[in-house]
Coordinates of C-alpha atoms and ligand atoms in Angstrom, one line a residue:
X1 CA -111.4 -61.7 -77.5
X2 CA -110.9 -60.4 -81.2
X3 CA -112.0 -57.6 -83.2
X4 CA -115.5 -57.8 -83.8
X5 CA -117.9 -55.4 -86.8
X6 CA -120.4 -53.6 -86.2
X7 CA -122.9 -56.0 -87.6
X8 CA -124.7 -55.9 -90.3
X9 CA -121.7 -53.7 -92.3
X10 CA -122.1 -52.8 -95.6
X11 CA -126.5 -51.6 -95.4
X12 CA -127.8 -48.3 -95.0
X13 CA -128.6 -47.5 -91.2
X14 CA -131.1 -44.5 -90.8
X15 CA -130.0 -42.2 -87.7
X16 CA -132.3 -39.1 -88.6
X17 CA -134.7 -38.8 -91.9
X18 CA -131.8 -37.3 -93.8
X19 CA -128.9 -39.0 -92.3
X20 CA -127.4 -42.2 -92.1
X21 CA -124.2 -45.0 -91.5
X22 CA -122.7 -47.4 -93.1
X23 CA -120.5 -49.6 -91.1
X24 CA -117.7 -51.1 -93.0
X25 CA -115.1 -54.4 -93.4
X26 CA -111.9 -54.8 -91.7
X27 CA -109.4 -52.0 -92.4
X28 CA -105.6 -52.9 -91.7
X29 CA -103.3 -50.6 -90.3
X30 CA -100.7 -50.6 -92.9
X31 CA -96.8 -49.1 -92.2
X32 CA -94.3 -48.5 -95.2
X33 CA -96.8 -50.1 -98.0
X34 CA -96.8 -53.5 -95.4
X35 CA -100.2 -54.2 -94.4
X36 CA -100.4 -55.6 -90.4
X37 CA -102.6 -58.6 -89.3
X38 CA -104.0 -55.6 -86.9
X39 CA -108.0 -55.1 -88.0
X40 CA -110.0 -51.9 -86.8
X41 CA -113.6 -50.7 -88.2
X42 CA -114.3 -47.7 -90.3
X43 CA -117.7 -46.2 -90.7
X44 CA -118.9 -43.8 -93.1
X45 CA -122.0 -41.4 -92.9
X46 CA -124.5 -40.2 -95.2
X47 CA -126.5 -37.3 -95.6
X48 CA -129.2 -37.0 -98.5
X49 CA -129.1 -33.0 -99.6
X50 CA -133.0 -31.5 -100.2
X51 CA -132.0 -31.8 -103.9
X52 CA -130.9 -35.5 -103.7
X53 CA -127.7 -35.5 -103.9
X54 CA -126.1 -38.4 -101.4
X55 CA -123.2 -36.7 -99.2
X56 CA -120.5 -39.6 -98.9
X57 CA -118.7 -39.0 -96.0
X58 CA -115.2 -40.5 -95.6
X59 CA -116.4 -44.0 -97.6
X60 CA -115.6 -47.2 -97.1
X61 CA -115.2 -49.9 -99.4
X62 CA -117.0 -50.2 -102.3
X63 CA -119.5 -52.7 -102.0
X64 CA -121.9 -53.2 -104.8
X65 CA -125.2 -54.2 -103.4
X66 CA -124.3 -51.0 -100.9
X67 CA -124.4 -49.0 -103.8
X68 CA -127.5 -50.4 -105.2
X69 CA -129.0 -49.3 -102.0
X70 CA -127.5 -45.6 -102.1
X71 CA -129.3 -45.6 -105.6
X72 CA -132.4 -45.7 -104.0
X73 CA -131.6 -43.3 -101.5
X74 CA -130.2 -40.4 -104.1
X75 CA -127.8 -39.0 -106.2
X76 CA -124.1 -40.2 -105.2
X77 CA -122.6 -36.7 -105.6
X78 CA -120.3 -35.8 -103.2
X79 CA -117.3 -38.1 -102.2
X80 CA -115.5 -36.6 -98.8
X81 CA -112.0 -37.3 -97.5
X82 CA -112.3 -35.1 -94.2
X83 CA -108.8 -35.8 -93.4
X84 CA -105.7 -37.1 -95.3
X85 CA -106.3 -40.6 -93.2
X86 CA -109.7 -41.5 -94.7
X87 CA -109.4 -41.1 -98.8
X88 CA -108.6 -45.0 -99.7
X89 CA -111.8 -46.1 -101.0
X90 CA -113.0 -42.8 -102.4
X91 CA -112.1 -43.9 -106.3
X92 CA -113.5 -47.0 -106.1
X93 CA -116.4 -45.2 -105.5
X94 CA -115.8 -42.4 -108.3
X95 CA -115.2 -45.4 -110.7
X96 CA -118.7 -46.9 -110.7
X97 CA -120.3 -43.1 -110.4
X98 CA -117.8 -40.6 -112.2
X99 CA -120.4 -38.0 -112.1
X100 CA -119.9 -37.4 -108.6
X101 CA -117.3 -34.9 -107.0
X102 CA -114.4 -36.1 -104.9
X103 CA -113.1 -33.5 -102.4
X104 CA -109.9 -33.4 -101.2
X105 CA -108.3 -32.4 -97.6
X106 CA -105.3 -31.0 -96.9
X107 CA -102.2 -33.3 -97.9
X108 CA -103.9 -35.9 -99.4
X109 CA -103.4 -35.5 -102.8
X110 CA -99.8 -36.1 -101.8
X111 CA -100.5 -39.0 -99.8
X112 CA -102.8 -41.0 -102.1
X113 CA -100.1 -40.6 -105.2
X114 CA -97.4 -41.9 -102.2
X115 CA -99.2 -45.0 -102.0
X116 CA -100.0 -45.3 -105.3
X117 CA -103.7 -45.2 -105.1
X118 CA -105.2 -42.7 -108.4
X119 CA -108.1 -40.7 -107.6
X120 CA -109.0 -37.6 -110.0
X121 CA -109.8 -35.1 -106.4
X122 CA -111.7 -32.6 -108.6
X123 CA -112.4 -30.1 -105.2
X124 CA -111.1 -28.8 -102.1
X125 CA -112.4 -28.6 -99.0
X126 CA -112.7 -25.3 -97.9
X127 CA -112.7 -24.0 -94.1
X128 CA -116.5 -22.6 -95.3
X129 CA -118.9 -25.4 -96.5
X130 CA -119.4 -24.7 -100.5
X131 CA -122.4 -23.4 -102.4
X132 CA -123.3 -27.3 -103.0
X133 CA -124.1 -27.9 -99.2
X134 CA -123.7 -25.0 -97.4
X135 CA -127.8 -24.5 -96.8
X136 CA -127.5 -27.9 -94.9
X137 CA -124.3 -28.7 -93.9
X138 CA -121.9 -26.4 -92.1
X139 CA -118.3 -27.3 -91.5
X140 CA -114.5 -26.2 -89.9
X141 CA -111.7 -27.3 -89.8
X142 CA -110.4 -29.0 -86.7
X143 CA -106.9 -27.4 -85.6
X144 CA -104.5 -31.2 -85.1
X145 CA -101.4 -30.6 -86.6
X146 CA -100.8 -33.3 -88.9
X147 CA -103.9 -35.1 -88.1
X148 CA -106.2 -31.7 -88.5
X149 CA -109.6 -33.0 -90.1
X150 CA -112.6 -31.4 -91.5
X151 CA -115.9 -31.8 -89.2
X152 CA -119.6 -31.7 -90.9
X153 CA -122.5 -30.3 -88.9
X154 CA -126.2 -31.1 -90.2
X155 CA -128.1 -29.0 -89.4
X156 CA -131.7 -30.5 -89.6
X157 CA -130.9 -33.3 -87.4
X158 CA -128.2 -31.4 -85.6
X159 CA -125.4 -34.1 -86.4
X160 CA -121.6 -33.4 -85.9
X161 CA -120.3 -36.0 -88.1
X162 CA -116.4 -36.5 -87.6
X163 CA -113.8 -39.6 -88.5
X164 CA -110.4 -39.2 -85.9
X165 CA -111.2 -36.0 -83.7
X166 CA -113.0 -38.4 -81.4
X167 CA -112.4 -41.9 -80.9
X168 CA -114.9 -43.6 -78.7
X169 CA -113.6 -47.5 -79.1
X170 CA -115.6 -50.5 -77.3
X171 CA -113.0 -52.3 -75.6
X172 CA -114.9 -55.3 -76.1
X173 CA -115.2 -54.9 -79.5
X174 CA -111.0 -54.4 -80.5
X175 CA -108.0 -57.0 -80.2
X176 CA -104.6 -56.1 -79.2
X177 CA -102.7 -53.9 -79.3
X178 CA -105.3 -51.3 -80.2
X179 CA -107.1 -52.1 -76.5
X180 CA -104.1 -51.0 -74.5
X181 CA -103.7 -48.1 -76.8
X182 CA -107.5 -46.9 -76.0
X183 CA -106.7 -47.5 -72.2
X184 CA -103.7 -45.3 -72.2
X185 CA -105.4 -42.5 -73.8
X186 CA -108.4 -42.8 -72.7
X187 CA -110.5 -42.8 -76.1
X188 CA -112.6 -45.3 -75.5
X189 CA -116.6 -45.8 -74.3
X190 CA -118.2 -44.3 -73.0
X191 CA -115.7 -41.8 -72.5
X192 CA -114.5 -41.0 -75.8
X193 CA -111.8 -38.3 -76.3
X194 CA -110.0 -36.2 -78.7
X195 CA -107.4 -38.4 -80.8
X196 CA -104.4 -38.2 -79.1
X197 CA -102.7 -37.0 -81.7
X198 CA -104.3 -34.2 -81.8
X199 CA -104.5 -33.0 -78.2
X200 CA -100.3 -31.1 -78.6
X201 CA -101.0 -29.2 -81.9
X202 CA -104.2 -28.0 -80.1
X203 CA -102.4 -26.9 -77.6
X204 CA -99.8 -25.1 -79.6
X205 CA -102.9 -23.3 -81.5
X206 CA -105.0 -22.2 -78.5
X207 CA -106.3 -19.0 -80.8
X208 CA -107.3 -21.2 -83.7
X209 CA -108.8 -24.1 -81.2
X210 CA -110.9 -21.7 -79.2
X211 CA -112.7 -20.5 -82.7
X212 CA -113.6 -24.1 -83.6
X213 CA -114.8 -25.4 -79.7
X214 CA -116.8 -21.9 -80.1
X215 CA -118.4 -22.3 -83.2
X216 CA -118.9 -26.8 -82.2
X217 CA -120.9 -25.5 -79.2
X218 CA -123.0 -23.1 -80.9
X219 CA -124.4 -25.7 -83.3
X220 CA -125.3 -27.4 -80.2
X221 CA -125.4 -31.0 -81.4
X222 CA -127.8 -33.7 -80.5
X223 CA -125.5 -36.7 -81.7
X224 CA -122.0 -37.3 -83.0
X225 CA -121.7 -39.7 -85.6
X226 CA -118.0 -40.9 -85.7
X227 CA -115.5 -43.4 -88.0
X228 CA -113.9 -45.5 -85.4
X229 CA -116.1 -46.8 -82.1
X230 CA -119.3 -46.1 -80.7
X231 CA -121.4 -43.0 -82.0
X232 CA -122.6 -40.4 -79.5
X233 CA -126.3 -40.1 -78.9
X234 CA -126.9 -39.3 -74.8
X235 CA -126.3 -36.8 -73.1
X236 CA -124.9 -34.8 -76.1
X237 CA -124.3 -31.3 -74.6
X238 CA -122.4 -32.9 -72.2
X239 CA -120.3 -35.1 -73.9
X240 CA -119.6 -31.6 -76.2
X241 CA -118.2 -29.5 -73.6
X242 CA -116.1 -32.1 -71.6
X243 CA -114.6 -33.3 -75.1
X244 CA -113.7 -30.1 -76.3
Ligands
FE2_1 FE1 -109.4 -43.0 -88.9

C-alpha cells in the first residue's frame, strides 16, 4: 500500500475552542535541490490568540480557499518556522497577508536563501515566548543538535504542539522506504518516539535536556498535536514521561 492524507487536507479541524489543524498535500523529500518521488504529510496547527490574531504554526502550502477560512477564524499574524526543516511555505503565506510576522528559527535564514526560496523573517524565536503570545502560549527550545526545534505549549487547552521532536507515523498510512525507517526507530503509532536524530545531541546535552523534560512535564499536557503521523490525545501523562 501507498501513502495515504489525512483526509480532508487543506480545512480547518477544531481540536480545543482555540486550537486547531490543518492537514496538508504531499511534501517530497528533496536531496541536493532534486525532489524524490518519496511523499510524506505535513500538518500545521493553529491557535487563535484572545486578541485574534491566528498563530500559524509551521504552515503548509498555501491554499486559497484555506485561507478564506482562516479569515473567518482571525487575524493571520504570526507565521512560525519552529525548526529550520519546516519554513518552505511560510512566504507564500506572507505574500497574500504581508501584515503578518514571520519568525525565524535557528539556521534557517541560511537554509531558505541556500535553496533559493525568499522570505523577509522579520523575528526570531526566542527560547522565552515574546510579549505577542507569551499570556497564552509558552515555549523552549528542544536540545537536537542540528535538528533542535522550538515546541509551543497552549495553555488553555493544555496543547504541546511540536513538528520533528516526535514522530508518531501510521504504518498504514506511509509507502516505502519511510515504513522501514519508522520500524527501525521505532517512531511510529501508537508508540511514537523522539526523532532519531535527535536522541545523540540529547545525549551529549544531558544538563540542557533535563531543563526542557522538566519544564514539558510541568505544563502537564493533555494532547500533543504533531507535523508528521498521528496526534497524541490518550493517555497523555503517559505518553509524556516515557517519550521524554
Ligand atoms: Fe518535519
Amino acid at each position: 500500500m501507498g501513502a495515504s492524507l489525512y483526509e480532508p487536507i487543506n480545512v480547518y479541524k477544531p481540536v480545543s475552542p482555540d486550537v486547531g489543524i490543518v492537514d496538508g498535500p504531499f511534501e517530497y523529500l528533496t536531496i541536493a535541490g532534486v525532489k524524490l518521488p518519496l511523499p510524506f504529510t505535513t500538518r500545521m496547527t493553529i491557535v487563535r490568540l484572545t486578541n485574534g490574531d491566528l498563530f500559524l504554526h509551521s504552515p503548509i502550502r498555501f491554499n486559497d480557499g484555506l485561507a478564506t477560512e482562516l479569515r473567518g477564524l482571525g487575524t493571520i499574524r504570526h507565521l512560525v518556522s519552529p525548526n529550520q526543516f519546516h519554513y518552505a511555505h511560510i512566504g507564500e503565506w506572507l505574500k497574500a497577508f504581508p501584515q503578518a510576522i514571520a519568525w525565524a528559527s535557528p539556521r534557517v535564514r541560511a537554509r531558505a536563501r541556500a535553496r533559493h526560496v525568499e522570505i523577509n523573517f522579520s523575528r526570531d524565536l526566542d527560547p522565552l515566548p515574546p510579549e505577542e503570545w507569551h499570556r497564552e502560549i509558552d515555549q523552549t527550545l528542544f536540545p537536537g543538535g542540528y535538528f533542535k526545534e522550538f515546541i509551543f505549549f497552549h495553555k488553555a487547552s493544555r496543547t504541546l504542539i511540536l513538528t520533528d521532536t516526535i514522530i508518531n507515523l501510521e504504518l498504514d498510512k506511509i509507502g516505502e522506504p519511510w515504513r522501514t525507517a519508522a520500524k527501525l526507530t521505532g517512531m511510529y503509532h501508537p508508540y511514537g518516539q523522539i526523532f532519531f536524530g535527535m536522541r545523540l545531541p540529547l545525549r551529549l546535552q544531558r544538563r540542557r535536556a533535563k531543563a526542557v523534560r522538566e519544564k514539558i512535564l510541568s505544563w502537564k499536557p493533555e494532547r500533543i498535536l504533531l507535523s508528521h503521523g498521528r496526534c497524541l490525545d490518550a493517555d497523555v501523562d503517559e505518553v509524556v514521561s516515557r517519550i521524554f
